Coordinates of C-alpha atoms and ligand atoms in Angstrom, one line a residue:
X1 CA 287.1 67.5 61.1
X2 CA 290.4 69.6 61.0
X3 CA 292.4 67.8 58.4
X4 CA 296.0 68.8 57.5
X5 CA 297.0 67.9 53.8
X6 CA 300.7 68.1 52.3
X7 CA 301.8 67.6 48.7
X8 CA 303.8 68.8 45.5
X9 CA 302.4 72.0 45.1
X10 CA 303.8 72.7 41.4
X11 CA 302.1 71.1 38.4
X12 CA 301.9 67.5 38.6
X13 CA 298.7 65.3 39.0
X14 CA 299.2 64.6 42.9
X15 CA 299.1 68.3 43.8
X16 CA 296.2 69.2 41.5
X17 CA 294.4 66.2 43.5
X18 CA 295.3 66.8 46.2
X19 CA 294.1 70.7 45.7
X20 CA 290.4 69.2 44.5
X21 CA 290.7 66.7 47.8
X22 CA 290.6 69.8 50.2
X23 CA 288.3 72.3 48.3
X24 CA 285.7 69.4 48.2
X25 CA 286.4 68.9 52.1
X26 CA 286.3 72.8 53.2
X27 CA 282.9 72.6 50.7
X28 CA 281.5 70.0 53.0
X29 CA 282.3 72.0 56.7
X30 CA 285.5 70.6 57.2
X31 CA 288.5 73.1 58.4
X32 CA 291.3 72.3 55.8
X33 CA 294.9 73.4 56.3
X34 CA 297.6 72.6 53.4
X35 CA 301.1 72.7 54.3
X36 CA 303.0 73.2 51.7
X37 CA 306.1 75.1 50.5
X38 CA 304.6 77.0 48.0
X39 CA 300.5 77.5 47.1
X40 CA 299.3 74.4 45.4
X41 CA 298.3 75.5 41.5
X42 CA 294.9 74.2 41.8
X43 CA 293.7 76.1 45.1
X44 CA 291.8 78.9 43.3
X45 CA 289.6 81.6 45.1
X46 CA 290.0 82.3 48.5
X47 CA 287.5 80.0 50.8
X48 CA 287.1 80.6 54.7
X49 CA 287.7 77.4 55.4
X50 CA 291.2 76.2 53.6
X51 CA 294.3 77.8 55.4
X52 CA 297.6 77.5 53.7
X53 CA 300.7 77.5 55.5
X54 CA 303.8 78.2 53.8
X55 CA 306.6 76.6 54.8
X56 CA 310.0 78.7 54.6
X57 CA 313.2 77.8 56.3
X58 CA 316.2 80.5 57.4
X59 CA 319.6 80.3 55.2
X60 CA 322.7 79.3 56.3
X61 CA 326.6 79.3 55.4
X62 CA 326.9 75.8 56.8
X63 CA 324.1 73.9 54.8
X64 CA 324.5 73.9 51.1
X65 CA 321.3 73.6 50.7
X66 CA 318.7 74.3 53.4
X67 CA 316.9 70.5 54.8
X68 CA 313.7 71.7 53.6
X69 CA 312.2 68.5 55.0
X70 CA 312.7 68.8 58.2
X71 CA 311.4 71.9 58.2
X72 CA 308.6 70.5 56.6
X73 CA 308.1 67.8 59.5
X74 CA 308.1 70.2 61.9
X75 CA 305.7 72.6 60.2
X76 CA 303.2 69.9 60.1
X77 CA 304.0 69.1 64.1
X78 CA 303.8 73.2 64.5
X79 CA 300.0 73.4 62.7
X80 CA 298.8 69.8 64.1
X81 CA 299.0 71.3 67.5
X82 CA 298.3 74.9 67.1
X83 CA 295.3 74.2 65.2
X84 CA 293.9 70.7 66.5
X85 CA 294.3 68.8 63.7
X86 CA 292.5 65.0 63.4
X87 CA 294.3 63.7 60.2
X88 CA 297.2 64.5 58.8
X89 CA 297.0 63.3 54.9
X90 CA 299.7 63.4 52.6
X91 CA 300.0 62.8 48.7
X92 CA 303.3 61.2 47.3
X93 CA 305.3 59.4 49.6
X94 CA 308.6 60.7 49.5
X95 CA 309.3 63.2 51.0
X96 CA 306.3 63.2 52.8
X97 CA 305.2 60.1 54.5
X98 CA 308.5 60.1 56.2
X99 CA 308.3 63.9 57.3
X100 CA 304.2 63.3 58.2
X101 CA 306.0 60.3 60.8
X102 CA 309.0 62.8 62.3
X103 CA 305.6 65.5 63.2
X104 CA 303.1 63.0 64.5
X105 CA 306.4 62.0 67.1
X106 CA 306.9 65.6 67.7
X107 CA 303.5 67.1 67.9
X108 CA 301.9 67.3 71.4
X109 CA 299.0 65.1 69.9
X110 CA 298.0 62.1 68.5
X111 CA 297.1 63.0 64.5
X112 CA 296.9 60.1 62.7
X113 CA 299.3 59.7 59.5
X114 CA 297.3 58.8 55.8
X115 CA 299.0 58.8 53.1
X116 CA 298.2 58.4 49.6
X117 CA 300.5 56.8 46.9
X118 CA 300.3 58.5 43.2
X119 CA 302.0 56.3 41.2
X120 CA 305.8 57.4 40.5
X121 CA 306.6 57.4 43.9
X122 CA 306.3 53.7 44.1
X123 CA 307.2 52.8 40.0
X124 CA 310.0 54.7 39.9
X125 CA 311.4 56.3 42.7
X126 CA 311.5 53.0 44.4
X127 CA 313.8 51.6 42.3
X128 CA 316.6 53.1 44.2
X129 CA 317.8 51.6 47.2
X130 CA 318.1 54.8 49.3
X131 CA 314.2 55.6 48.3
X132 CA 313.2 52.4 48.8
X133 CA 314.0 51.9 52.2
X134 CA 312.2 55.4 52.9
X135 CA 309.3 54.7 51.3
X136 CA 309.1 51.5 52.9
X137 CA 309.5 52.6 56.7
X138 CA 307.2 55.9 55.7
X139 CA 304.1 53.4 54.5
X140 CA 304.9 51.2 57.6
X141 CA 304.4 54.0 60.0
X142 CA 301.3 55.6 58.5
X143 CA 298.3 55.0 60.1
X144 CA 296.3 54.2 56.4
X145 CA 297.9 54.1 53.0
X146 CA 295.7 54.9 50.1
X147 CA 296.4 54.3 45.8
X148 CA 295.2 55.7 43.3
X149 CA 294.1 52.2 41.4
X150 CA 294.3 48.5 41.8
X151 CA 297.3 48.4 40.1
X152 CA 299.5 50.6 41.9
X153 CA 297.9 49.2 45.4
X154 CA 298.9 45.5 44.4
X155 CA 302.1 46.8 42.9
X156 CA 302.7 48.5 46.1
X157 CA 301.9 45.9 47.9
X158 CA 304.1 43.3 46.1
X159 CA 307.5 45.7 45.8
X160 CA 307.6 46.4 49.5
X161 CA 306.2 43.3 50.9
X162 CA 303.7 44.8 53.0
X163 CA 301.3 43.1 55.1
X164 CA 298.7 45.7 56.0
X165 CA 296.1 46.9 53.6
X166 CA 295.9 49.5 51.0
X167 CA 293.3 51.2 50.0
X168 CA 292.4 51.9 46.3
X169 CA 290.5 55.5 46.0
X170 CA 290.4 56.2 42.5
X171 CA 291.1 59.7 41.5
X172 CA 288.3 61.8 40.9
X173 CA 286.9 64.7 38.6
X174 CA 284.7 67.8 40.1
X175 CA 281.8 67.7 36.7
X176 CA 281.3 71.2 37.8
X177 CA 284.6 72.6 36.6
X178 CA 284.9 69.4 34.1
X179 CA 282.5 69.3 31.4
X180 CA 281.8 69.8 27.8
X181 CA 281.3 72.8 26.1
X182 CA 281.3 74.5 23.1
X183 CA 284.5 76.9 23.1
X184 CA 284.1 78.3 19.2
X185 CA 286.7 81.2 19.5
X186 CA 289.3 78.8 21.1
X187 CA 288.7 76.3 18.3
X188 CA 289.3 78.9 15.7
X189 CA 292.6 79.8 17.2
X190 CA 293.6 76.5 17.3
X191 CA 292.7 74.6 14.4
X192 CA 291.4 77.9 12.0
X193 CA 290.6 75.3 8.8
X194 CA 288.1 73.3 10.8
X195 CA 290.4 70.3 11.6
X196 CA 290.6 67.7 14.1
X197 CA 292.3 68.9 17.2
X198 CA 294.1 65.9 19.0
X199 CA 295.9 67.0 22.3
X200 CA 298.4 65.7 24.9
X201 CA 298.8 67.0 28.0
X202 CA 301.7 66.1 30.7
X203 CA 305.3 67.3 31.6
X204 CA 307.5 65.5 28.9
X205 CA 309.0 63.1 31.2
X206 CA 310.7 60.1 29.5
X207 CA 307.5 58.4 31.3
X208 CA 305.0 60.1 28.9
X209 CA 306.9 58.4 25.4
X210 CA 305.9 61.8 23.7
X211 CA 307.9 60.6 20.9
X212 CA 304.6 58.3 20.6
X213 CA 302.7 61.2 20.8
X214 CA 304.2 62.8 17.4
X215 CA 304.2 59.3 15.8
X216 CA 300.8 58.9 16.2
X217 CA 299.9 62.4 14.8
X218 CA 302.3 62.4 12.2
X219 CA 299.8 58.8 11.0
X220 CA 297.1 60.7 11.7
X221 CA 297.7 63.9 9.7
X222 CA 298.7 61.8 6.6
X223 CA 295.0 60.6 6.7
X224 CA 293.3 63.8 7.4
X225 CA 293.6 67.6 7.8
X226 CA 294.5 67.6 11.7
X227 CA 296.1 69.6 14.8
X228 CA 298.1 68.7 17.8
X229 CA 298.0 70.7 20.8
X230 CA 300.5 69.7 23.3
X231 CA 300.7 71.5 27.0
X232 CA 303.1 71.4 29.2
X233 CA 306.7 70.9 29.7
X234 CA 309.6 68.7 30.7
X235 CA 313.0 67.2 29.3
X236 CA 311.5 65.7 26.5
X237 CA 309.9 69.3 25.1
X238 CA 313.1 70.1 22.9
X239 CA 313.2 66.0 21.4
X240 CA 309.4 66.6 20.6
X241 CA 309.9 69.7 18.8
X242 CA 312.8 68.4 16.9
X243 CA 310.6 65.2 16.1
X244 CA 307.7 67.5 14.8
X245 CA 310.0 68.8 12.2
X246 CA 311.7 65.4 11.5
X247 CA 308.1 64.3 10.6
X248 CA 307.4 66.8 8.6
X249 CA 303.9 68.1 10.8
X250 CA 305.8 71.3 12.8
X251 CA 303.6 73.0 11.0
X252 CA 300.3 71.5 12.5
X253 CA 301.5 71.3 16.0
X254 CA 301.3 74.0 18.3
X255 CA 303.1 73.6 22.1
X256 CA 301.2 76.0 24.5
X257 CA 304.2 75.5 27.6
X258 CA 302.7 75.2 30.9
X259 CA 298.5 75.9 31.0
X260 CA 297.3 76.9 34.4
X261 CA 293.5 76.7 33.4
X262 CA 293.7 73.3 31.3
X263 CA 289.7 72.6 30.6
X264 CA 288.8 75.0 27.5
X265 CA 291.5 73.1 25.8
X266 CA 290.4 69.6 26.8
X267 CA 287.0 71.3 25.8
X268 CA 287.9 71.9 22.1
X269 CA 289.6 68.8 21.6
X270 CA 288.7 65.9 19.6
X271 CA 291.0 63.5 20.7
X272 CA 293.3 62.9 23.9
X273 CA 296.5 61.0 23.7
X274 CA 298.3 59.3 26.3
X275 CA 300.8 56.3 24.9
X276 CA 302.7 56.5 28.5
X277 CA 304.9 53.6 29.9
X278 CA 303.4 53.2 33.0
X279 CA 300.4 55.5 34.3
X280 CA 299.6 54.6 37.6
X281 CA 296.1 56.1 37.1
X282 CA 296.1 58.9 34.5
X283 CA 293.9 61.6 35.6
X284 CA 294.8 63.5 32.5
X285 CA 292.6 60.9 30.5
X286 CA 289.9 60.9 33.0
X287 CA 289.2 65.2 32.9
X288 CA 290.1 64.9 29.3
X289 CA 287.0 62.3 28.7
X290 CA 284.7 64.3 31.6
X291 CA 285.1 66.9 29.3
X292 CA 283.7 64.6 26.4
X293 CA 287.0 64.0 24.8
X294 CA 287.6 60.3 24.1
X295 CA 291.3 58.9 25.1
X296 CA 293.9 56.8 23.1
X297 CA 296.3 55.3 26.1
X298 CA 298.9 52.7 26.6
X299 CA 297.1 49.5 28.3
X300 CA 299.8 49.9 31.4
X301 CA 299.5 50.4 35.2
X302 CA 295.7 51.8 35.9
X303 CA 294.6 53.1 32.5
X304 CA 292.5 49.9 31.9
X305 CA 290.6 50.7 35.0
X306 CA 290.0 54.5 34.1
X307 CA 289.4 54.2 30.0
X308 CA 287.2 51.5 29.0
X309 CA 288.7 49.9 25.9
X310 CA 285.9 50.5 23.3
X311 CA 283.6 53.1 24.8
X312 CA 285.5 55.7 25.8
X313 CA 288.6 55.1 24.3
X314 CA 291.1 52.8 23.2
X315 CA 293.9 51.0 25.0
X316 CA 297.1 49.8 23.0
X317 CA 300.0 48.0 23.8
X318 CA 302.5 50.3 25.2
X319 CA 304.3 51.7 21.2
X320 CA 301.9 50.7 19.3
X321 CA 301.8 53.4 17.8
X322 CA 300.8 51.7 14.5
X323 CA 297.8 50.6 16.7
X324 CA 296.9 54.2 18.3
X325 CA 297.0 56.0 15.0
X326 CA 294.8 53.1 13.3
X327 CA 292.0 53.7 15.9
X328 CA 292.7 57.7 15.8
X329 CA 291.7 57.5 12.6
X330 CA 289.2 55.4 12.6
X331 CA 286.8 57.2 15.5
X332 CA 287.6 61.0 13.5
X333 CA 286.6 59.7 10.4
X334 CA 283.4 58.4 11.8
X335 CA 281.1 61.3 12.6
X336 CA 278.5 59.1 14.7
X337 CA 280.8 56.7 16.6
X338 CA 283.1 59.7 17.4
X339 CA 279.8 61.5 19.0
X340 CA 278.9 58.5 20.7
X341 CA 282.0 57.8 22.6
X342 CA 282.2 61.3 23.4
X343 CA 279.0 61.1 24.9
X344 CA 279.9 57.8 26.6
X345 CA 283.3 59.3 28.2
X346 CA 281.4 62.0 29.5
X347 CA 278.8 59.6 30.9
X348 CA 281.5 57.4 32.7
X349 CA 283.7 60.0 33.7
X350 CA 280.9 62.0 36.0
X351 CA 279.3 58.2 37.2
X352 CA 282.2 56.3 38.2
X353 CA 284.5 59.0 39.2
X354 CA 282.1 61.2 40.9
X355 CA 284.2 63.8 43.7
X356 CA 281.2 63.5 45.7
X357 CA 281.7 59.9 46.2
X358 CA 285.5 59.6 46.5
X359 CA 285.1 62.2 49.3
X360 CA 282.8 59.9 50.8
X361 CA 285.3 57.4 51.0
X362 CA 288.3 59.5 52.3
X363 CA 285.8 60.7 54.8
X364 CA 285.5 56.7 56.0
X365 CA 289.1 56.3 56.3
X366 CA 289.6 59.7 57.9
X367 CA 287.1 58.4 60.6
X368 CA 288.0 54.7 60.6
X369 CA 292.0 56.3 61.5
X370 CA 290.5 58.7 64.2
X371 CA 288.8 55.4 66.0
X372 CA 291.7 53.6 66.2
X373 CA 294.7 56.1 66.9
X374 CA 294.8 55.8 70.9
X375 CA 294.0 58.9 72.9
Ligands
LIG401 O1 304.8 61.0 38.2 C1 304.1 61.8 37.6 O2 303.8 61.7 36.4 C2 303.5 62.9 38.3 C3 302.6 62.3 39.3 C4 302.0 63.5 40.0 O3 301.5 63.2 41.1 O4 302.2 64.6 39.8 O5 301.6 61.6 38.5 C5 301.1 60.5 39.1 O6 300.0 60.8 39.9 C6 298.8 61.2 39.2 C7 297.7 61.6 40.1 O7 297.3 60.6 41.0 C8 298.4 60.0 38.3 O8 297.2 60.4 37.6 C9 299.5 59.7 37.3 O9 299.1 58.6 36.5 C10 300.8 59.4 38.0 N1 301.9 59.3 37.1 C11 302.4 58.1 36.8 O10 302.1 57.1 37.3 C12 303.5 58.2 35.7

């Protein structure tokens, strides 16, 4: 198949999915073209059969600001019909559901629309009247709509009163790139007198509550000798490292900025933390546990489906950070149950969250979409 993929190309768990979604189909002989406005972060090496195509737009005195969508919509029509494409898939509704529906009209072809929701476009963005309505009419018009968990399909589903289905395919993990692995000289650097290293990962939106994050460490590190490694970045960066100092563990915590190449540091980790409000899915947690690192998450949105309260993990109410830090301490200071349920994250991770099987289903829907778009 020749299947056309858009999404957020900066950091951001849609684009890095959406990045692993296409290498995994150009791996399996389909011609993958991403149309995008800037190379997604994820792509990686060169492979003969992923073509990105970059959209730009000319400048003018008129528009403040250039409609980068539009172009975008007609970019899409543009490489539908010069390259004969089947699907066109998109991740994150807004912009591009809508843009995916102004191409299919344009193109000279009938490429049939899927898009798949991520989590924010539908918990927050759709909050807003304006987004709403845009969201709504772009999942109306697309030929399949996919979620990233039960949760955010029936949530989908209930905010936008929609009759048709959605489809829940669960994020996935490539155990090829995410495993464990012993990374001594990283350890050192991080945590040189043998301690713990607990980590966070995520861009400091208000979303993330890394407030909770320092909280919980700050508990933790009154128990035992410990390290917090915290990547990425966001609004909330500057509150965090003010909080660290407030609570008395700058000292122990160590803020790496933005990480292209994320997986030595969930390899050297002990601990993954994730107290979010709402996490439509969390794929941070999931390559944090293929990597054999156990998670600590809010129960909200679709964690419960991707940590398993018990075995590979635990799940708290949402600020419980009373909670989080009672169970952080309990698993580190437990030698064999800490092995154990770093063991069983790695087991669940690579069995229920294979790539090889979500591409399975994608492939289903790509061919279910083909049969019924008319000629
Ligand atoms: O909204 C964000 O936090 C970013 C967004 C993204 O796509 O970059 O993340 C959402 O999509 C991820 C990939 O499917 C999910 O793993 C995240 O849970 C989801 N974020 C939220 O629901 C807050």
């Amino acid at each position: 198949m020749r299947i056309g993929i858009s999404c957020h190309p900066a950091l951001g768990g849609s684009g890095a999915l959406a990045a692993e979604l296409g290498k995994g189909l150009a791996r399996r002989g389909h011609e993958v073209h991403f149309i995008v406005t800037d190379i997604p972060f994820r792509l990686g090496a060169f492979h003969p059969r992923i073509q990105v195509h970059e959209v730009d737009t000319m400048p003018y005195p008129v528009w403040r600001t250039p409609p980068l969508d539009l172009a975008l919509a007609a970019w899409m029509a543009r490489v539908a019909d010069q390259h004969a494409l089947d699907v066109l898939h998109v991740h994150y509704a807004l912009p591009f559901a809508v843009c995916a529906w102004l191409a299919r009209a344009m193109a000279g072809r009938r490429v049939p629309v899927v898009t798949t929701l991520h989590g924010t476009d539908v918990t927050v963005l759709a909050e807003d009247h304006t987004w709403h309505e845009l969201i709504r009419f772009g999942l109306v018009h697309s030929d399949a709509v996919t979620a990233v968990s039960r949760d955010l399909a029936m949530r989908t589903k209930e905010r936008f009163h929609l009759e048709g289905p959605i489809h829940c395919i669960h994020n996935f993990i490539d155990p090829r790139v995410f495993h464990p692995a012993e990374v001594a000289p990283l350890r050192d650097e991080l945590a040189p007198g043998g301690e713990r290293i607990l980590l966070h990962v995520s861009n400091f939106r208000p979303v993330k509550r890394v407030a909770d994050v320092l909280h919980v460490f700050a508990k933790v590190r009154r128990g035992m000798p410990a390290r917090l490694v915290m990547v990425g970045e966001g609004p909330d960066e500057w509150e965090a490292r003010r909080l660290a100092h407030a609570l008395g563990v700058a000292e122990d915590v160590v803020f790496l900025g933005k990480q292209e190449d994320v997986v030595p540091l969930y390899q050297v980790a002990d601990l993954f933390l994730l107290p979010s409000r709402q996490e439509s899915f969390g794929l941070v947690a999931l390559e944090a546990m293929a990597c054999g690192v156990p998670v600590i998450a809010s129960d909200a949105g679709g964690l419960p489906e991707v940590v398993v309260h018990g075995q590979t993990g635990y799940l708290r109410p949402v600020g419980d950070v009373e909670g989080m830090a009672a169970d952080a301490l309990g698993l580190l200071q437990n030698d064999r149950a800490h092995r154990r349920m770093r063991e069983q994250a790695a087991d669940w991770a690579r069995t229920a969250f294979s790539i090889e099987e979500k591409l399975d289903e994608y492939e289903r829907l790509y061919e279910s979409v083909l049969k019924e778009a008319p000629a």
